[in-house]
Tab-separated table of C-alpha atoms in Angstrom:
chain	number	residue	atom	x	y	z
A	1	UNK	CA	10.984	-12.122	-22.468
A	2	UNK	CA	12.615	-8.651	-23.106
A	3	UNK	CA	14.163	-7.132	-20.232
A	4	UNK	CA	15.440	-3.387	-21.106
A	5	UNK	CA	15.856	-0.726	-18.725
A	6	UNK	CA	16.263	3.226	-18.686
A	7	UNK	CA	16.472	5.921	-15.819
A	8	UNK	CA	13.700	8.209	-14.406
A	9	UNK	CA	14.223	10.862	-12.182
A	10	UNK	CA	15.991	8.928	-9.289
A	11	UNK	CA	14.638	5.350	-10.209
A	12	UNK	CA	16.360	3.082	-12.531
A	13	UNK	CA	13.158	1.808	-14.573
A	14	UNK	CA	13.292	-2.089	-15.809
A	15	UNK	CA	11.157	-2.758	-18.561
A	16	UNK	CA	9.552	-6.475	-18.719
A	17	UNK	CA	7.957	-7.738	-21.719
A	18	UNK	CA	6.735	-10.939	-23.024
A	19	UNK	CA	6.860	-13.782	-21.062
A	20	UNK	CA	8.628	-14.068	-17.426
A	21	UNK	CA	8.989	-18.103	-16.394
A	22	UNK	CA	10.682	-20.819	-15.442
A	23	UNK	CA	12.582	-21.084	-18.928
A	24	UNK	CA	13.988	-17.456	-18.712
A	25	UNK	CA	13.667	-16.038	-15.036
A	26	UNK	CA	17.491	-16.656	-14.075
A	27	UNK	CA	18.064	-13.999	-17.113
A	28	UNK	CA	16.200	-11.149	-14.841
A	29	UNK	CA	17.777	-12.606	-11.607
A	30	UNK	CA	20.941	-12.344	-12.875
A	31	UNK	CA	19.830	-8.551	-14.061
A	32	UNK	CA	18.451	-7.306	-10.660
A	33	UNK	CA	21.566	-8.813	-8.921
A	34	UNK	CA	23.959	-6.798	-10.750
A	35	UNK	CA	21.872	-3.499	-10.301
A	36	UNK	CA	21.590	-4.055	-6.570
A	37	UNK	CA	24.904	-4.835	-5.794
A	38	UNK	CA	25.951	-1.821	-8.249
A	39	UNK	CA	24.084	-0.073	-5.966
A	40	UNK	CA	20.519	0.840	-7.183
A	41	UNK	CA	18.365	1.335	-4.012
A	42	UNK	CA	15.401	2.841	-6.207
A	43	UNK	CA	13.906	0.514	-8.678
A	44	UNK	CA	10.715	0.398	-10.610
A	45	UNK	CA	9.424	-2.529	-12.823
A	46	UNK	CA	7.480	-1.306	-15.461
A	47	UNK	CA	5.303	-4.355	-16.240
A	48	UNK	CA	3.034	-2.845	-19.102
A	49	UNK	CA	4.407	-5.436	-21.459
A	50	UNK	CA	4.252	-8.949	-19.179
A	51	UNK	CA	1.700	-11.075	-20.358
A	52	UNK	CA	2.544	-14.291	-18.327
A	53	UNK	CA	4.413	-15.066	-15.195
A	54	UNK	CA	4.594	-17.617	-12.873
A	55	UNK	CA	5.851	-18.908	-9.848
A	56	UNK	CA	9.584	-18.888	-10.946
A	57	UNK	CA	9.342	-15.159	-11.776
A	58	UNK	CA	7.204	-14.139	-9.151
A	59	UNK	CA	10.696	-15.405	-6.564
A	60	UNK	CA	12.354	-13.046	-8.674
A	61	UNK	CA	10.822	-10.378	-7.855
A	62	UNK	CA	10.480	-11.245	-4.546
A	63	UNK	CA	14.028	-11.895	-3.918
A	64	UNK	CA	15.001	-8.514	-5.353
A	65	UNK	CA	12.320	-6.892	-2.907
A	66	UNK	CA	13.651	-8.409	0.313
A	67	UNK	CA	17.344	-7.273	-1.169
A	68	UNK	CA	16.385	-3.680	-1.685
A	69	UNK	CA	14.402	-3.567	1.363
A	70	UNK	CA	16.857	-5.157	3.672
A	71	UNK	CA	19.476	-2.332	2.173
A	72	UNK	CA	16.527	0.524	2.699
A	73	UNK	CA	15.861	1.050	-0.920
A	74	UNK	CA	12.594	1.161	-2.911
A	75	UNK	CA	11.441	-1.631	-5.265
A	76	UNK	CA	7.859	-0.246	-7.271
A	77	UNK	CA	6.118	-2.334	-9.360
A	78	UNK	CA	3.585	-1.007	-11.969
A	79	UNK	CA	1.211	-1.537	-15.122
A	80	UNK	CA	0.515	-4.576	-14.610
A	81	UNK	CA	-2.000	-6.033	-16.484
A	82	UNK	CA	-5.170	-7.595	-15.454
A	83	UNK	CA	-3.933	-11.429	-15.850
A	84	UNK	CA	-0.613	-10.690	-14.032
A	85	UNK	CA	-2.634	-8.440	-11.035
A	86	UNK	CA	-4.903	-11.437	-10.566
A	87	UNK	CA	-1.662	-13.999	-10.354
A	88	UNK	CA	-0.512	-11.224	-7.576
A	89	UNK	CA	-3.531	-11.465	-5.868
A	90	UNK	CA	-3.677	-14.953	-5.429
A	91	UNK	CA	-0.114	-14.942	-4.399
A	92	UNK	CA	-0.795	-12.391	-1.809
A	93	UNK	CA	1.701	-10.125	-3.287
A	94	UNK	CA	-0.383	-6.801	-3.416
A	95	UNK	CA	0.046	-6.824	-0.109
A	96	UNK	CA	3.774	-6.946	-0.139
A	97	UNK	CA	4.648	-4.807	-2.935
A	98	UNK	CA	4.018	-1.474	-3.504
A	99	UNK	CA	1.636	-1.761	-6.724
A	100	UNK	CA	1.333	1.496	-9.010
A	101	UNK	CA	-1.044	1.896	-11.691
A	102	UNK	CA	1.271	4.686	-14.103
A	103	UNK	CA	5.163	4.515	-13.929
A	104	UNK	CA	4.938	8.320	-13.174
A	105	UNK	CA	3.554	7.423	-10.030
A	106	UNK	CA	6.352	4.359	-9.366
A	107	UNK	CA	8.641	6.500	-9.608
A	108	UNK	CA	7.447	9.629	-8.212
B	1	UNK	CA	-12.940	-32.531	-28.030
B	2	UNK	CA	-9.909	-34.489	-26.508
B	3	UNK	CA	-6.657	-32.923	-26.822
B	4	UNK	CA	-3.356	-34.072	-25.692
B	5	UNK	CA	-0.145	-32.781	-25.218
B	6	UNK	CA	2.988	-35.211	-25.015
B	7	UNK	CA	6.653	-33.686	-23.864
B	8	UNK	CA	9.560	-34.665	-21.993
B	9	UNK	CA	11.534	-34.179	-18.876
B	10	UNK	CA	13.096	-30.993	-20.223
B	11	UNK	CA	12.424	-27.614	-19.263
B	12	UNK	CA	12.905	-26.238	-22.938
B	13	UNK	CA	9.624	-28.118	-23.404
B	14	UNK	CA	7.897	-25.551	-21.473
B	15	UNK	CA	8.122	-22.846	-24.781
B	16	UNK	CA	6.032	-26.126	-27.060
B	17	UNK	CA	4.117	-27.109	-23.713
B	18	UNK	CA	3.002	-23.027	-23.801
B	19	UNK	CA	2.493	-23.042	-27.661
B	20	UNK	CA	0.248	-25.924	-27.477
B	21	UNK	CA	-1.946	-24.198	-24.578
B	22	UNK	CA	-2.287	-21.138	-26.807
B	23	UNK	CA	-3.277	-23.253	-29.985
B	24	UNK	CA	-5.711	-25.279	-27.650
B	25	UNK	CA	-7.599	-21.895	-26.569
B	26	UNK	CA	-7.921	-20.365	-29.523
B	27	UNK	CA	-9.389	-23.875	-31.148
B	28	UNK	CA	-11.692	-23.875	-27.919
B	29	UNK	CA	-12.211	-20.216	-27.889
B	30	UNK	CA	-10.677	-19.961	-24.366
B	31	UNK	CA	-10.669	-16.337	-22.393
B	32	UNK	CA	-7.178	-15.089	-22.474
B	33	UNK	CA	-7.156	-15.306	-18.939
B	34	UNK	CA	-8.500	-18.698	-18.491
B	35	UNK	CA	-5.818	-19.879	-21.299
B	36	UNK	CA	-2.650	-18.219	-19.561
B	37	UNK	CA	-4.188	-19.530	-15.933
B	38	UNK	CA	-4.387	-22.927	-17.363
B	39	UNK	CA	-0.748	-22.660	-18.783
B	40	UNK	CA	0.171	-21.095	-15.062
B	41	UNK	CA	-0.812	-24.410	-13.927
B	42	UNK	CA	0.714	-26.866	-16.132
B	43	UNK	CA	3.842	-24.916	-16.131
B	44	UNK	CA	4.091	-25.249	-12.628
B	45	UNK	CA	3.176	-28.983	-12.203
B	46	UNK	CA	5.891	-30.288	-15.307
B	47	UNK	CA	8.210	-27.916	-13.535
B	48	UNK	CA	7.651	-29.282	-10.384
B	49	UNK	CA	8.157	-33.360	-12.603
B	50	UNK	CA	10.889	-32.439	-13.642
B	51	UNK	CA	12.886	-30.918	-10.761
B	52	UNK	CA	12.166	-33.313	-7.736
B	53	UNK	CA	10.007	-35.894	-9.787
B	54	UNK	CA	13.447	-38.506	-11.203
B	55	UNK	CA	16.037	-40.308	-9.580
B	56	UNK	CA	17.931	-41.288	-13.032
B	57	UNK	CA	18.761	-38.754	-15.471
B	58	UNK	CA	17.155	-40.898	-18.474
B	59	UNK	CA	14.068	-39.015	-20.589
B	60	UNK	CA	10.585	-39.787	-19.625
B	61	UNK	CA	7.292	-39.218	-20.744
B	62	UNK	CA	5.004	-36.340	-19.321
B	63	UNK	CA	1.680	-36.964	-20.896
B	64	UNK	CA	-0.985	-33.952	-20.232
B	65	UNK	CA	-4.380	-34.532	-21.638
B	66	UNK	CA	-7.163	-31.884	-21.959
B	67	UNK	CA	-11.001	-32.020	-22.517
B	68	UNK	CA	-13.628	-29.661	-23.045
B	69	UNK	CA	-17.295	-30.300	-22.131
B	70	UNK	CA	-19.653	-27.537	-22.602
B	71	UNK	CA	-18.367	-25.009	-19.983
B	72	UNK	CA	-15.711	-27.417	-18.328
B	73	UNK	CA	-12.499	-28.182	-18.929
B	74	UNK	CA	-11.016	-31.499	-17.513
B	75	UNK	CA	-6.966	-31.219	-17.514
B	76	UNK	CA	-5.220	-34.463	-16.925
B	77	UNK	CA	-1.487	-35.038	-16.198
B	78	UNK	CA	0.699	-38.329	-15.861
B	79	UNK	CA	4.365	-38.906	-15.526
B	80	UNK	CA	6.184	-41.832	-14.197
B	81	UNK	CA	8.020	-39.680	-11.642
B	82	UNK	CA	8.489	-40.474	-8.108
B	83	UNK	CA	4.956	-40.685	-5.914
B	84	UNK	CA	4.311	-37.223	-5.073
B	85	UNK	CA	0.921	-35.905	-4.570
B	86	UNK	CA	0.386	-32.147	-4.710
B	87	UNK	CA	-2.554	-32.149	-2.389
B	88	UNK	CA	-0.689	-33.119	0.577
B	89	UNK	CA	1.678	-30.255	0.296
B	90	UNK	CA	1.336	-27.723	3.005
B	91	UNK	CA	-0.128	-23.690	1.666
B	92	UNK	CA	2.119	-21.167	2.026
B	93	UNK	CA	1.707	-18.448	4.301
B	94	UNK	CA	0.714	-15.292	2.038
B	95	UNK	CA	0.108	-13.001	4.704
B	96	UNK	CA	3.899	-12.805	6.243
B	97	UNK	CA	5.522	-9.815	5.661
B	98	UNK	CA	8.512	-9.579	3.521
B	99	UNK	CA	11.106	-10.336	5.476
B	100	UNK	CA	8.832	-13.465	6.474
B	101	UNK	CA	7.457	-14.537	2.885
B	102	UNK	CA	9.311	-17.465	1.997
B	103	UNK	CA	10.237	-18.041	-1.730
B	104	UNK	CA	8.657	-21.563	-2.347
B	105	UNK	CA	5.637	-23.084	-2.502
B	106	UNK	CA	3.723	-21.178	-4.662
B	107	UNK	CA	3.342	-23.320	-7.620
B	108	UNK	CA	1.329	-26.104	-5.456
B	109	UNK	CA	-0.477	-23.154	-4.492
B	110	UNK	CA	-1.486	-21.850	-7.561
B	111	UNK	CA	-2.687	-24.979	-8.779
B	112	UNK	CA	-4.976	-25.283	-6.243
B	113	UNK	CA	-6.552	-21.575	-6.136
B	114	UNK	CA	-7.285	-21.712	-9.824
B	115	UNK	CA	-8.458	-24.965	-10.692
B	116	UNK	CA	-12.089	-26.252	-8.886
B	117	UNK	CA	-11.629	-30.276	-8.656
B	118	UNK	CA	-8.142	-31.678	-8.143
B	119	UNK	CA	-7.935	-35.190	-7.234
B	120	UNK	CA	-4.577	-37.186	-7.518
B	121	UNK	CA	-4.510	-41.180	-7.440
B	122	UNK	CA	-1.427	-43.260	-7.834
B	123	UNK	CA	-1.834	-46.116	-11.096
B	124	UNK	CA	0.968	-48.534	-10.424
B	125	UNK	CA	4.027	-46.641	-10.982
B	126	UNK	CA	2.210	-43.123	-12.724
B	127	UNK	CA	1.095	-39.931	-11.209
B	128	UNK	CA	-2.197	-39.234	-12.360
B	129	UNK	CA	-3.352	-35.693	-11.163
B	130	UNK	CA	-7.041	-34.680	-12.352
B	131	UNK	CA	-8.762	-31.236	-12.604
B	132	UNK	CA	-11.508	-29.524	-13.829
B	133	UNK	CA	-11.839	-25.509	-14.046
B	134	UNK	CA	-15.602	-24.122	-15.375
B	135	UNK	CA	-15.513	-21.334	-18.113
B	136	UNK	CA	-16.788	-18.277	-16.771
């Protein structure tokens, strides 16, 4: 996994590539932790690049979405590709996280 | 068509345990989508071994066997782990809300939405979990 992030407009952008699981997912926890207590509110995941994920990475994300939320900010997800959307689905995480299909619109 | 896949109690075993997936689908001519769900799966079961599975900290064997028959594959998995079968586990709620979702229990889960037939029977001091998934 490749985890590389950049700024866009007011949303600090996290790039995820490769694979996110339980071999490397304390690598992005330890990532997202140090941008929310820095003090990032407005986060978007750009996920054009994950190919696999699984339950380990999915907390992740989750954890990082009840932080942001709890402290009013914004955590978008988008791109993600058809694989990963269908893990979401049967998660039932579409229906907690805000789901784009461009990062112009994540972070709009 | 047999295939089998042997690793350890390790989680660095997950990277060969992953390799070996890939090299099965391509041999099998697997849909990407089928081979990464299938690796979901497995991924989530060893990890599941190998966290709450041992008492001792000494190695042991995971053994994960696959099979192909026409349009079904038959996935296999022993370990010598503590009883523990999946199917009694409780679902997770997916419809909470956020500040409701809880963080575990998805693994189980997974394992059950993707794959058709699961059945789990204990053989004297192994695990032996079962399950078939059709190719779309």
């Amino acid at each position: 996994m490749e985890v590389t992030d950049t700024k866009k407009g007011d949303y600090l952008v996290i790039n995820l590539s490769g694979r996110l699981d339980t071999s490397n997912y304390g690598e992005l926890e330890k990532k997202l932790i140090g941008f929310i207590e820095a003090g990032d509110k407005k986060i978007a995941v750009d996920c054009s690049g994950l190919v696999y994920i699984s339950s380990s990475g999915l907390r992740v994300l989750l954890m990082a979405l009840k932080k942001i939320t709890a402290a009013g900010g914004k955590f978008h997800l988008c791109c993600l590709q058809d694989n990963i959307r269908e893990i979401f689905e049967i998660a039932g995480f579409t229906s907690i996280f805000r789901v784009f299909d461009t990062l112009d619109e994540a972070t709009a | 068509m047999e295939k089998h896949i042997s690793i350890v109690n390790q989680l660095a075993q997950l990277d060969e345990l992953a390799v070996a997936i890939e090299g099965i689908s391509e041999e099998w001519e697997l849909p990407m989508s089928l081979s990464m769900n299938l690796n979901l799966v497995l991924e989530e079961l060893v990890t599941n071994i190998i966290f709450y599975g041992y008492e001792d900290t000494n190695e042991h064997h995971i053994n994960i066997m696959l099979d192909k028959e026409d349009k079904l594959i038959t996935v296999q998995i022993e370990d010598d782990a503590r009883e523990f079968n999946p199917l009694l586990m409780a679902e997770p709620n997916i419809e909470n809300s956020i500040e409701d979702r809880k963080i575990g229990g998805l693994g189980i889960f997974f394992v059950r939405k993707i794959m058709e037939e699961v059945t789990y029977k204990r053989d004297g001091n192994k695990n032996v979990l079962t399950m078939t998934k059709s190719i779309e």
